[in-house]
XYZ file of C-alpha atoms in Angstrom:
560
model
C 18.280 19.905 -2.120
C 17.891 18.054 -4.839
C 21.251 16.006 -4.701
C 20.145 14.994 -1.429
C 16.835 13.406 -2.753
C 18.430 12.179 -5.610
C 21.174 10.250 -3.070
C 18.182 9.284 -1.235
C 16.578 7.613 -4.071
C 19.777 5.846 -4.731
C 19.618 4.627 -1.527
C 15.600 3.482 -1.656
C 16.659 1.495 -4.560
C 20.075 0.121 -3.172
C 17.393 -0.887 -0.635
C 15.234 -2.655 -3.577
C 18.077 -4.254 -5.117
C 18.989 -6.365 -1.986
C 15.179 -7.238 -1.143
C 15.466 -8.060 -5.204
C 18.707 -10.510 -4.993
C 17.469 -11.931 -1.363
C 13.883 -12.567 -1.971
C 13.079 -12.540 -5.858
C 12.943 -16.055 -6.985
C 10.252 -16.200 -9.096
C 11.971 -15.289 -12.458
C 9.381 -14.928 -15.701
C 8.409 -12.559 -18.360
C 7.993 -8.893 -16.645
C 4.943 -7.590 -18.976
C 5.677 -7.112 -22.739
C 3.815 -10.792 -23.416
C 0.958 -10.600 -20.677
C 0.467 -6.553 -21.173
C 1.001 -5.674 -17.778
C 4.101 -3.713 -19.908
C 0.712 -1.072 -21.708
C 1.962 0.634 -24.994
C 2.929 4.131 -23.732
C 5.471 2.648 -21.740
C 7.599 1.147 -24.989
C 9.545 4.046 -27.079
C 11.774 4.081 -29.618
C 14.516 5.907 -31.677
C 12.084 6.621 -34.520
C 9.702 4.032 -36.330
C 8.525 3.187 -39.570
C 5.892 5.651 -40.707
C 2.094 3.845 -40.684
C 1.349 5.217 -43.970
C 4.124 2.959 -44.908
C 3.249 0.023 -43.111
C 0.415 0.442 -40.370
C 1.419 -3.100 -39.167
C 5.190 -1.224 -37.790
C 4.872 0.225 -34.473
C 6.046 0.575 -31.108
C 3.464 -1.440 -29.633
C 3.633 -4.300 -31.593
C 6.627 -4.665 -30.167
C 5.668 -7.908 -28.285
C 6.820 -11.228 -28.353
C 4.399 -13.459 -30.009
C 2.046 -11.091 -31.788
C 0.490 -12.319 -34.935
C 3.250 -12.477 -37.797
C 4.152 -9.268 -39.822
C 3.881 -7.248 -36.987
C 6.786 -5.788 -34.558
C 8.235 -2.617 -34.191
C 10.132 -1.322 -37.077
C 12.927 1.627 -36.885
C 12.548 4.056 -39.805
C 16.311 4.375 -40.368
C 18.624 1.381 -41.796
C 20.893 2.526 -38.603
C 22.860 1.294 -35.880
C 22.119 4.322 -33.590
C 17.999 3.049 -33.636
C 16.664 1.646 -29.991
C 13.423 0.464 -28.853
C 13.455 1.188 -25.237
C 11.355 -0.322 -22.085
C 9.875 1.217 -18.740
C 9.365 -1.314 -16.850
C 7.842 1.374 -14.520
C 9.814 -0.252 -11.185
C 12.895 -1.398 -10.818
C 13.154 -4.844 -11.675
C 16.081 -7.749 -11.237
C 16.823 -8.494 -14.942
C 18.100 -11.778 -15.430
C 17.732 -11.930 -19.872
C 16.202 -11.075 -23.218
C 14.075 -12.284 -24.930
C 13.812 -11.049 -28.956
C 12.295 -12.234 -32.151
C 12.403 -10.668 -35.478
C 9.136 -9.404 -37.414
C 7.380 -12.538 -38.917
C 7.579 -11.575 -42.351
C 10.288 -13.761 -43.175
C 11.966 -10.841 -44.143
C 13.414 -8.723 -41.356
C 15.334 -9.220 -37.858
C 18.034 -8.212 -35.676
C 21.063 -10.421 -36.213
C 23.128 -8.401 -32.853
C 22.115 -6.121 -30.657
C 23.481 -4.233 -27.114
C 21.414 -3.679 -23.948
C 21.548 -0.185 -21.802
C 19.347 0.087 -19.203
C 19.031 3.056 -16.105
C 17.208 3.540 -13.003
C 16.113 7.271 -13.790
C 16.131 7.328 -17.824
C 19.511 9.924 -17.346
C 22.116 7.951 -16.488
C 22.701 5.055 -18.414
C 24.904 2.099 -18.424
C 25.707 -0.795 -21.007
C 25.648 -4.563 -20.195
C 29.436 -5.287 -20.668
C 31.423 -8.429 -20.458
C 33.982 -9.907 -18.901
C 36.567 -7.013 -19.767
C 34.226 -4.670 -19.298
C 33.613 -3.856 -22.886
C 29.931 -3.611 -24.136
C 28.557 -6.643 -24.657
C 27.186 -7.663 -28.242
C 24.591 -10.222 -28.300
C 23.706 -12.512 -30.770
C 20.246 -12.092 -32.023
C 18.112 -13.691 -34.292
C 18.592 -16.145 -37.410
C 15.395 -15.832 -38.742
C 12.062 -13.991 -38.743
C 9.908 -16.097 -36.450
C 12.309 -18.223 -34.101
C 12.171 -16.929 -30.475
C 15.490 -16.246 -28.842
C 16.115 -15.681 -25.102
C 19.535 -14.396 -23.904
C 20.862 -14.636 -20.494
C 22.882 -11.791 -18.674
C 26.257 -12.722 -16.852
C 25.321 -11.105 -14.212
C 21.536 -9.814 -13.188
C 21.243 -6.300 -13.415
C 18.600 -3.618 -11.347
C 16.880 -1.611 -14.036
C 13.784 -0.061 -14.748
C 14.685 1.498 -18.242
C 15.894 -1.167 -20.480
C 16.683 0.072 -24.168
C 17.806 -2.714 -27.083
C 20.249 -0.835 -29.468
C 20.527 -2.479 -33.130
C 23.853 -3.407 -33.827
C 23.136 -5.303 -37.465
C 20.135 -6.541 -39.065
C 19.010 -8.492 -41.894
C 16.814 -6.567 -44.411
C 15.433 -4.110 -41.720
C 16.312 -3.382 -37.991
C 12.683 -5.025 -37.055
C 12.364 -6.542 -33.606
C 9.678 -8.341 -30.533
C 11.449 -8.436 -27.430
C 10.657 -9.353 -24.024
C 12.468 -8.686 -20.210
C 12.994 -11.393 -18.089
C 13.431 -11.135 -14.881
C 11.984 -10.811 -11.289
C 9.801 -7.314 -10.144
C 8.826 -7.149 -6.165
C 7.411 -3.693 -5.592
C 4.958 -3.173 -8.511
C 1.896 -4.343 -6.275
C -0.927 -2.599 -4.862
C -0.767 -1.748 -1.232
C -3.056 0.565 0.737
C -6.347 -1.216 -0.441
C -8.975 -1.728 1.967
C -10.049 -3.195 4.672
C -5.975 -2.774 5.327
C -5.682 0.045 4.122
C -7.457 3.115 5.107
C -8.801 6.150 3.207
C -9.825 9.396 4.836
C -10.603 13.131 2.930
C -10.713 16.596 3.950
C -14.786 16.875 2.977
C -17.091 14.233 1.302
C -20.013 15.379 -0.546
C -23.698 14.535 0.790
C -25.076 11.782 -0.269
C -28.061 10.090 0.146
C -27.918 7.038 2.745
C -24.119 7.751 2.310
C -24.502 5.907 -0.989
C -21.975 7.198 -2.589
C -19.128 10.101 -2.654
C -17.880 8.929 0.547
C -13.756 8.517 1.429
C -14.047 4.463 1.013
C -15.289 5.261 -2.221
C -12.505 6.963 -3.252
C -10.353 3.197 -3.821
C -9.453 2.537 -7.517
C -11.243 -1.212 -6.953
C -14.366 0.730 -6.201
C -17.530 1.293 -8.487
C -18.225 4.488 -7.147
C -16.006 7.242 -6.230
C -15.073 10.290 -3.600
C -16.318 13.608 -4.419
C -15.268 16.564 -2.459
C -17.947 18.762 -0.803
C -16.425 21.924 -1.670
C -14.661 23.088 -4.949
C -11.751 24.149 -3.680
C -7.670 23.220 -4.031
C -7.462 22.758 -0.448
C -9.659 19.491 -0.592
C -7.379 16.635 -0.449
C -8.018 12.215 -0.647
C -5.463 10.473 1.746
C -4.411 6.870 2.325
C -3.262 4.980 5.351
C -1.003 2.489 3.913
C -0.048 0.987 7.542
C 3.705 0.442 8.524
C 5.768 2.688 6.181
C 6.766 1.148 3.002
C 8.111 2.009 -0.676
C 5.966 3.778 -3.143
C 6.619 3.025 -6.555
C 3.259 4.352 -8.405
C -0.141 5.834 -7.539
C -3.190 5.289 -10.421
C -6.228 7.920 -10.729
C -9.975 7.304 -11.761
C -12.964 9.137 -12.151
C -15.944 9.043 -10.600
C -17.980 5.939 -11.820
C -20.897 5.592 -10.736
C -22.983 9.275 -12.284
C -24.083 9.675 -15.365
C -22.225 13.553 -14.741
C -19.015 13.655 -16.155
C -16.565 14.231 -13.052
C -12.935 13.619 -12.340
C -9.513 15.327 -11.653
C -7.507 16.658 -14.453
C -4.438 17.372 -12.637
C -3.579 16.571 -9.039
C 0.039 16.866 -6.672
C 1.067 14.319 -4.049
C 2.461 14.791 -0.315
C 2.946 12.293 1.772
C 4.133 11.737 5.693
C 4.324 9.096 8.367
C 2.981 10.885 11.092
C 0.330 13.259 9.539
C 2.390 15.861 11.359
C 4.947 16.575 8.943
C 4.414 16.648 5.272
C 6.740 16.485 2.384
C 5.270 17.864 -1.341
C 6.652 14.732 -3.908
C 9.433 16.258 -5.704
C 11.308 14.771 -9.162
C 14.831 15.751 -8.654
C 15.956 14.742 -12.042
C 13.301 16.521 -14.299
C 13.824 20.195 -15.111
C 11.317 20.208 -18.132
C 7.627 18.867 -18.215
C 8.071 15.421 -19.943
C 4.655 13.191 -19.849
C 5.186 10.010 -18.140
C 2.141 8.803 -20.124
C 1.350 10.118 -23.408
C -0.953 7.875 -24.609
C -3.763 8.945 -21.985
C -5.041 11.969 -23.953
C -8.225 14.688 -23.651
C -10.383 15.011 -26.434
C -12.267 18.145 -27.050
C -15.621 18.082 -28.041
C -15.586 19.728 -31.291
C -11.783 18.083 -31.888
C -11.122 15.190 -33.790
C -7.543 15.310 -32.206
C -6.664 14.152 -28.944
C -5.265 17.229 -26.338
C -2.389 16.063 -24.308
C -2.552 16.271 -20.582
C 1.138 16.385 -20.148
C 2.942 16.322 -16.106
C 4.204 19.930 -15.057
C 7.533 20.390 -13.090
C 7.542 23.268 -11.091
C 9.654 24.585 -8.219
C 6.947 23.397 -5.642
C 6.591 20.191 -6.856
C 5.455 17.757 -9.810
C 1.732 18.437 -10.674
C 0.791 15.323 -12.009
C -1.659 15.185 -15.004
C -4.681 13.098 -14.196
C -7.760 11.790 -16.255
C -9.355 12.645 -19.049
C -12.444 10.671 -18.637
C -14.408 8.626 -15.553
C -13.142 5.121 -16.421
C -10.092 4.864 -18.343
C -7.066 4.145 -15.803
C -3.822 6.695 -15.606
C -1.055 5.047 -13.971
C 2.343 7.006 -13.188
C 5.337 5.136 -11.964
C 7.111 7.318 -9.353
C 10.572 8.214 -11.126
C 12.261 8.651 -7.547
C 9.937 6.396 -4.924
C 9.515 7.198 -1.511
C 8.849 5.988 1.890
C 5.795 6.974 3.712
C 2.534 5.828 5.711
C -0.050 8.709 4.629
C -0.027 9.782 0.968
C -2.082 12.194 -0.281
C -4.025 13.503 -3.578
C -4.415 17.525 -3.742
C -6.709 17.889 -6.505
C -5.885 21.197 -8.694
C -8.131 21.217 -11.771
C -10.605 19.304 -12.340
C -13.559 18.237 -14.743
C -17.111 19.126 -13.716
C -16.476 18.731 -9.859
C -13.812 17.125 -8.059
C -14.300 13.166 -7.947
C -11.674 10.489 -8.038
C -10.766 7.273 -7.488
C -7.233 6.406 -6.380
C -4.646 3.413 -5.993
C -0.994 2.926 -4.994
C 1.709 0.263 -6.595
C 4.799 -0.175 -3.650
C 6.430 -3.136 -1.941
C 4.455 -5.101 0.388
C 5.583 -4.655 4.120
C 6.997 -8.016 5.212
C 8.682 -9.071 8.596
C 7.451 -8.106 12.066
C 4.716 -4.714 12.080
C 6.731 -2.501 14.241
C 5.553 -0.545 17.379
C 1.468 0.611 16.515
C 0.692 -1.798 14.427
C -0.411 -5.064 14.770
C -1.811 -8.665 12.568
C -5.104 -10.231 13.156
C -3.994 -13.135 12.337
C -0.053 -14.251 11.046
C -0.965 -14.365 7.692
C -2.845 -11.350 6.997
C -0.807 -7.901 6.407
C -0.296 -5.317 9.364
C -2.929 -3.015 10.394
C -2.799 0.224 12.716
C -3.567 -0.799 16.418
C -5.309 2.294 17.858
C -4.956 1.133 21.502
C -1.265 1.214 21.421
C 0.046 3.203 24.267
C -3.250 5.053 25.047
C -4.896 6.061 27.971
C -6.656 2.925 30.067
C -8.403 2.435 33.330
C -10.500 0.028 35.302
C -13.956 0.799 35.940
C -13.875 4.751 36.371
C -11.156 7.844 35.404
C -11.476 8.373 39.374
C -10.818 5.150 40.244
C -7.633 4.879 38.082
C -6.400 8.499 39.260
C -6.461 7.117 42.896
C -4.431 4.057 41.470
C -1.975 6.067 40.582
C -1.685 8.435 43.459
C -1.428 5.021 45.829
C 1.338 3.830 43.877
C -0.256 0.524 43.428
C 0.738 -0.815 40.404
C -0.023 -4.582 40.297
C -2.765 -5.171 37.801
C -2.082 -1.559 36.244
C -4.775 -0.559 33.568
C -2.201 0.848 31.066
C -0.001 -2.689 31.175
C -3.074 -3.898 28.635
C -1.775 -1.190 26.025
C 1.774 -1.248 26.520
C 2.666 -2.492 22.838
C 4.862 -6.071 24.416
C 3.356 -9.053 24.299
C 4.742 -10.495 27.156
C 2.442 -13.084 29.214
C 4.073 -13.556 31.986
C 1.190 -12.570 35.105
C 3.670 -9.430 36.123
C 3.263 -7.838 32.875
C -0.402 -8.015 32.983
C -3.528 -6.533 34.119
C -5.628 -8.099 36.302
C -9.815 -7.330 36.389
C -11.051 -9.353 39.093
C -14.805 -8.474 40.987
C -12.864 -6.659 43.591
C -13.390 -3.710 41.773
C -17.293 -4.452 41.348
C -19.956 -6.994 40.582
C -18.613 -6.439 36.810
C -15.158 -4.630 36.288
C -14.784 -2.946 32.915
C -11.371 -1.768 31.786
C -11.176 0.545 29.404
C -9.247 2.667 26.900
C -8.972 6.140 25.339
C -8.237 5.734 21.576
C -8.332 9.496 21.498
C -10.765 9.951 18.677
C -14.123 8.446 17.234
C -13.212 5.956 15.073
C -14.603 2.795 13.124
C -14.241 -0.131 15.375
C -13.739 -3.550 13.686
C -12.598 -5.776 16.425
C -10.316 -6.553 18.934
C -7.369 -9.149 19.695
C -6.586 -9.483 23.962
C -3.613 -11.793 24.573
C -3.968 -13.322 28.320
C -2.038 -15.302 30.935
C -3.587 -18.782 29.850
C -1.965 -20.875 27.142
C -4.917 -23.088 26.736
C -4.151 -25.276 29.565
C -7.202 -26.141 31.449
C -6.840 -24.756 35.384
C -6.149 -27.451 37.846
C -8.802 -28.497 40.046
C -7.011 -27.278 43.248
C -5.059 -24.193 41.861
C -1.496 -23.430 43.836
C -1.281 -19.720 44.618
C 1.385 -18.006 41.997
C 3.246 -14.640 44.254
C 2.984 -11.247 42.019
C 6.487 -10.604 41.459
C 6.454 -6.937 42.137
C 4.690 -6.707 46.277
C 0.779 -7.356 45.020
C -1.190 -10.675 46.837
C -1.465 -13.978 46.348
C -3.421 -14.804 43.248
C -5.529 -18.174 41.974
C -5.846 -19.793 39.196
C -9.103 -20.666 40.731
C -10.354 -16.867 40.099
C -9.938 -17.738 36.163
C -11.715 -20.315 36.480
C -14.508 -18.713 37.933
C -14.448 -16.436 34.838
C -17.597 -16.902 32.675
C -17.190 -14.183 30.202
C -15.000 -11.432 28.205
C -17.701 -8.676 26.793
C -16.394 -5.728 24.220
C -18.233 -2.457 24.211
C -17.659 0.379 21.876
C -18.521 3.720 23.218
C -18.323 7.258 21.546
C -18.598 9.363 25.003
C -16.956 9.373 28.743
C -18.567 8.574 31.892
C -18.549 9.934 34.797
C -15.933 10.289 37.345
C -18.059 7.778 39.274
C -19.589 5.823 36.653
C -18.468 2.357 35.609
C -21.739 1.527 33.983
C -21.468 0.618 30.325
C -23.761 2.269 27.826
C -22.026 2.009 24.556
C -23.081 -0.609 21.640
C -21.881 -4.032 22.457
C -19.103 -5.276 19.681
C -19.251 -8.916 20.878
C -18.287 -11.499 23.296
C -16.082 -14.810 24.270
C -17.012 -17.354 26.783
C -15.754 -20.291 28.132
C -17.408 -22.787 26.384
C -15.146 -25.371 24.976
C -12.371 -23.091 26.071
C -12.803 -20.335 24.397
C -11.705 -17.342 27.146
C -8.949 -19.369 28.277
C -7.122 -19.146 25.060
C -3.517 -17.063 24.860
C -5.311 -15.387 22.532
C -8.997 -14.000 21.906
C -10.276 -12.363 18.789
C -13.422 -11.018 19.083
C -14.613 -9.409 15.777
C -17.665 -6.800 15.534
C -20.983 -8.005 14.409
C -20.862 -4.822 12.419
C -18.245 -1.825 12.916
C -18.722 0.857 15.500
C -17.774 4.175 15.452
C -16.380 5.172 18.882
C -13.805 6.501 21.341
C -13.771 4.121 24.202
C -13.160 0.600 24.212
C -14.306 -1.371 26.799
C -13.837 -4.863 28.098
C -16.294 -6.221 30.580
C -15.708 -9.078 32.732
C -18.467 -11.736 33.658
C -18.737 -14.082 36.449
C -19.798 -17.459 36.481
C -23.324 -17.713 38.069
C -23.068 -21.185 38.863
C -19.359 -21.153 41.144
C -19.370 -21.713 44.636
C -16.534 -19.016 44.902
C -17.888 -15.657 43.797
C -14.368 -14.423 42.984
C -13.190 -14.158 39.439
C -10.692 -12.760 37.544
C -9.530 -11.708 33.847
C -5.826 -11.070 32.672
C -5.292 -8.744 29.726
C -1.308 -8.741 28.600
C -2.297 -6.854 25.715
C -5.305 -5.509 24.040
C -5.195 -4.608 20.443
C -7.979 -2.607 18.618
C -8.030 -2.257 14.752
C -10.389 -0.707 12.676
């Protein structure tokens, strides 16, 4: 079992290293000078002891820092390192080192090794495949940077001192190019539901959205119990490369998670418990986050666990401060979520997830409000739609007529082309509603209809256009006569016989300056609705000599 995830980690990062060489173009420093690199993710071989010289350490490390300080090894030795996570894998192009500014000390050569995993290790060799020496510095405070031959994929990168003057003392810096290190998930794209929320009053506070690491506030579970769990929606599967933990903020009561595990799924169906592969022996992916007892004046580690279930990951120590873990073997997945096992006080959190992006077309379920804006979840997709009543569409059906079928509107193609569409004329009533199932209540934030029309204004004396598959002729002239597209949200049913509509109105589009004839209508919420049923209502204009009008939905998208 765990060969296979480890070969399917392999392959998740063969995967990043050709988005990597394909995409990544913007090569810079990847954290050690801006501190996006924080200090427990910088190690080393051994350093000098601080009751030697407090100003040697692992975090002073950094390029640029103040002179006199850097990290210094404690040995005069060529076996000493100062090693990098770079927390996800990264396209490393160079180097970048300096001595310590004393004056005194640098590295004069110096090898790179760097790994995906922190096991298995490789050397940057040359052109005979030897390992390569590089020439360091020449002095103290001169900053050197030195390019690869070829770019390498690493997350571990470790600088091994070769020779030194005075004392192996170094700042260094990666350069290179890092895709999947962003956050994804975060709302209003992503979603966030729970298992309970605790009561609150006016729903102030302690509610799912609350639970987002942006957020001042934070989810609290109703219940104290290790079945509660915090899950988010990410949209279209993508790569997850770290997830980030908070407390609850906004208490003066002292409440957040002390140790949590992660599942995840893309179908909420199936779920898979996040496994490490590689680690047999609990090894703290972040020791500098620590627990301090009340009566201690030493910090308590909150180290990681590896079991055979699963990695229990350890989790905060206060409300505020921020514990990041980079996932040593990433995975794929829509729905990820927190199990909370111990906790502080009761169980509150905040939560956040670092991943690639999802780029290119949204896939089947999904959809984009607008092309620049990242894919959301399209709850109509494929779901149950009729025109006017359920009674009315079962008789549709059991005639076999299909022209102007209710269910072409949530098909999931795009295709405007009049025999791919439904039709809602006033031959179905005074005015026709179509309407669809999204199969639970739901948060309704608007909806996106693509039509027939391309924005060309309808000809004065409309030519009849023949449905393609046996239905009647059909006018332009019956758009024309269209006045109005109005979106209801409903959380309940009608009738068999009832095409009334008593649900809260979301908005509307006319046909001023255009507006309804457009390929495509966005109609956004006033304010979000929580329903079932969407409905579209279709107006007619009061003022026509030809009572007859028509609307064509090609598709209807609804997003949250």
């Amino acid at each position: 079992m765990a060969g296979r995830l480890w070969q399917t980690c392999l392959f998740v990062y063969l995967g990043i290293g050709l988005v990597l060489a394909n995409v990544c173009t913007n090569i810079g420093p990847l954290g050690m000078i801006t501190g996006n690199i924080k200090d427990w993710q910088i190690t080393a071989s051994s350093t000098y002891p601080k009751s030697w010289d407090r100003k040697c350490d692992v975090k002073y490390a950094r390029v640029y820092l103040p002179n006199k300080y850097g990290w210094c090894a404690k040995y005069k030795s060529s076996s000493e390192w100062l090693k990098i996570d770079l927390g996800v894998a990264a396209r490393v192009t160079g180097v970048v080192i300096q001595g310590r500014g004393d004056g005194k000390e640098w590295v004069t050569t110096f090898k790179v090794s760097y790994s995906m995993d922190d096991y298995n290790e490789e050397y940057v060799t040359d052109q005979y495949g030897n390992h390569r020496v590089l020439e360091g510095n020449t002095d103290a405070y001169s900053v050197k940077h030195v390019y690869l031959d070829r770019p390498i994929l690493a997350r571990y990168v470790k600088f091994h001192t070769v020779a030194w003057h005075k004392h192996p003392s170094m700042r260094v810096e990666v350069q290179g190019c890092q895709l999947c290190k962003e956050y994804i998930g975060l709302p209003p794209y992503g979603r966030i539901t729970a298992s309970s929320s605790g009561k609150q009053r006016r729903k102030s506070s302690c509610q799912p959205e609350d639970g987002t690491v942006l957020s001042n506030k934070g989810w609290c579970a109703r219940h104290s119990s290790t079945n509660e769990w915090l899950q988010v929606d990410v949209g279209p599967p993508t790569l997850i490369t770290g997830i980030i933990t908070k407390g609850r903020a906004d208490s003066k009561k002292q409440h957040w998670v002390t140790r949590y595990k992660i599942s995840y799924s893309n179908d909420t169906l199936f779920w898979y418990e996040y496994k490490d592969p590689q680690h047999t022996e609990p090894r703290p992916q972040n020791p500098w986050l620590w627990k301090t007892g009340i009566n201690s004046s030493r910090p308590i580690l909150i180290p990681d666990i590896y079991t055979e279930d699963g990695l229990l990951f350890g989790g905060n120590s206060d409300k505020n401060t921020e514990r990041v873990h980079y996932i040593n073997s990433p995975f794929v997945a829509r729905h990820i979520r927190f199990h909370p096992l111990e906790w502080h006080g009761k169980i509150s959190m905040r939560v956040g997830l670092y991943g690639c992006p999802h780029t290119g077309g949204c896939g089947d379920a999904f959809m984009r409000v607008n092309e620049d804006t990242p894919c959301v979840e399209n709850l109509a997709y494929k779901k149950e739609a009729w025109i006017n009543s359920k009674r009315h569409y079962k008789r549709h059906i059991r005639n076999r007529i299909v022209h102007g079928h209710a269910s072409r509107a949530v098909d999931g193609r795009i295709d405007v082309s009049l025999s791919s569409c439904t039709i809602l004329d006033n031959l179905y009533g005074d005015n026709p509603i179509w309407t669809v199932d999204i199969g639970k209540i739901s948060p309704i934030s608007g909806v996106v209809i693509y039509t027939w029309q391309d924005g060309v204004p309808v000809p004065a004396e409309p030519a009849a256009v023949e449905s393609t598959e046996g239905g009647t002729p059909y006018k332009d002239e019956m758009m024309n006569n269209l006045d109005r597209l109005i979106i209801y949200v409903d959380d309940k049913s009608k009738g068999e016989d009832d095409s009334s509509v008593s649900g809260n109105m979301c908005g509307y589009v006319s046909k001023i300056n255009g507006a309804l004839f457009s390929q495509k209508i966005h109609v956004q919420c006033v304010r979000p609705q929580d329903g079932r049923y969407v409905l579209v209502e279709a107006w007619g204009a009061s003022n026509s000599w030809s009572r007859l009008f028509s609307a064509v939905l090609c598709e209807v998208m609804v997003y949250a």
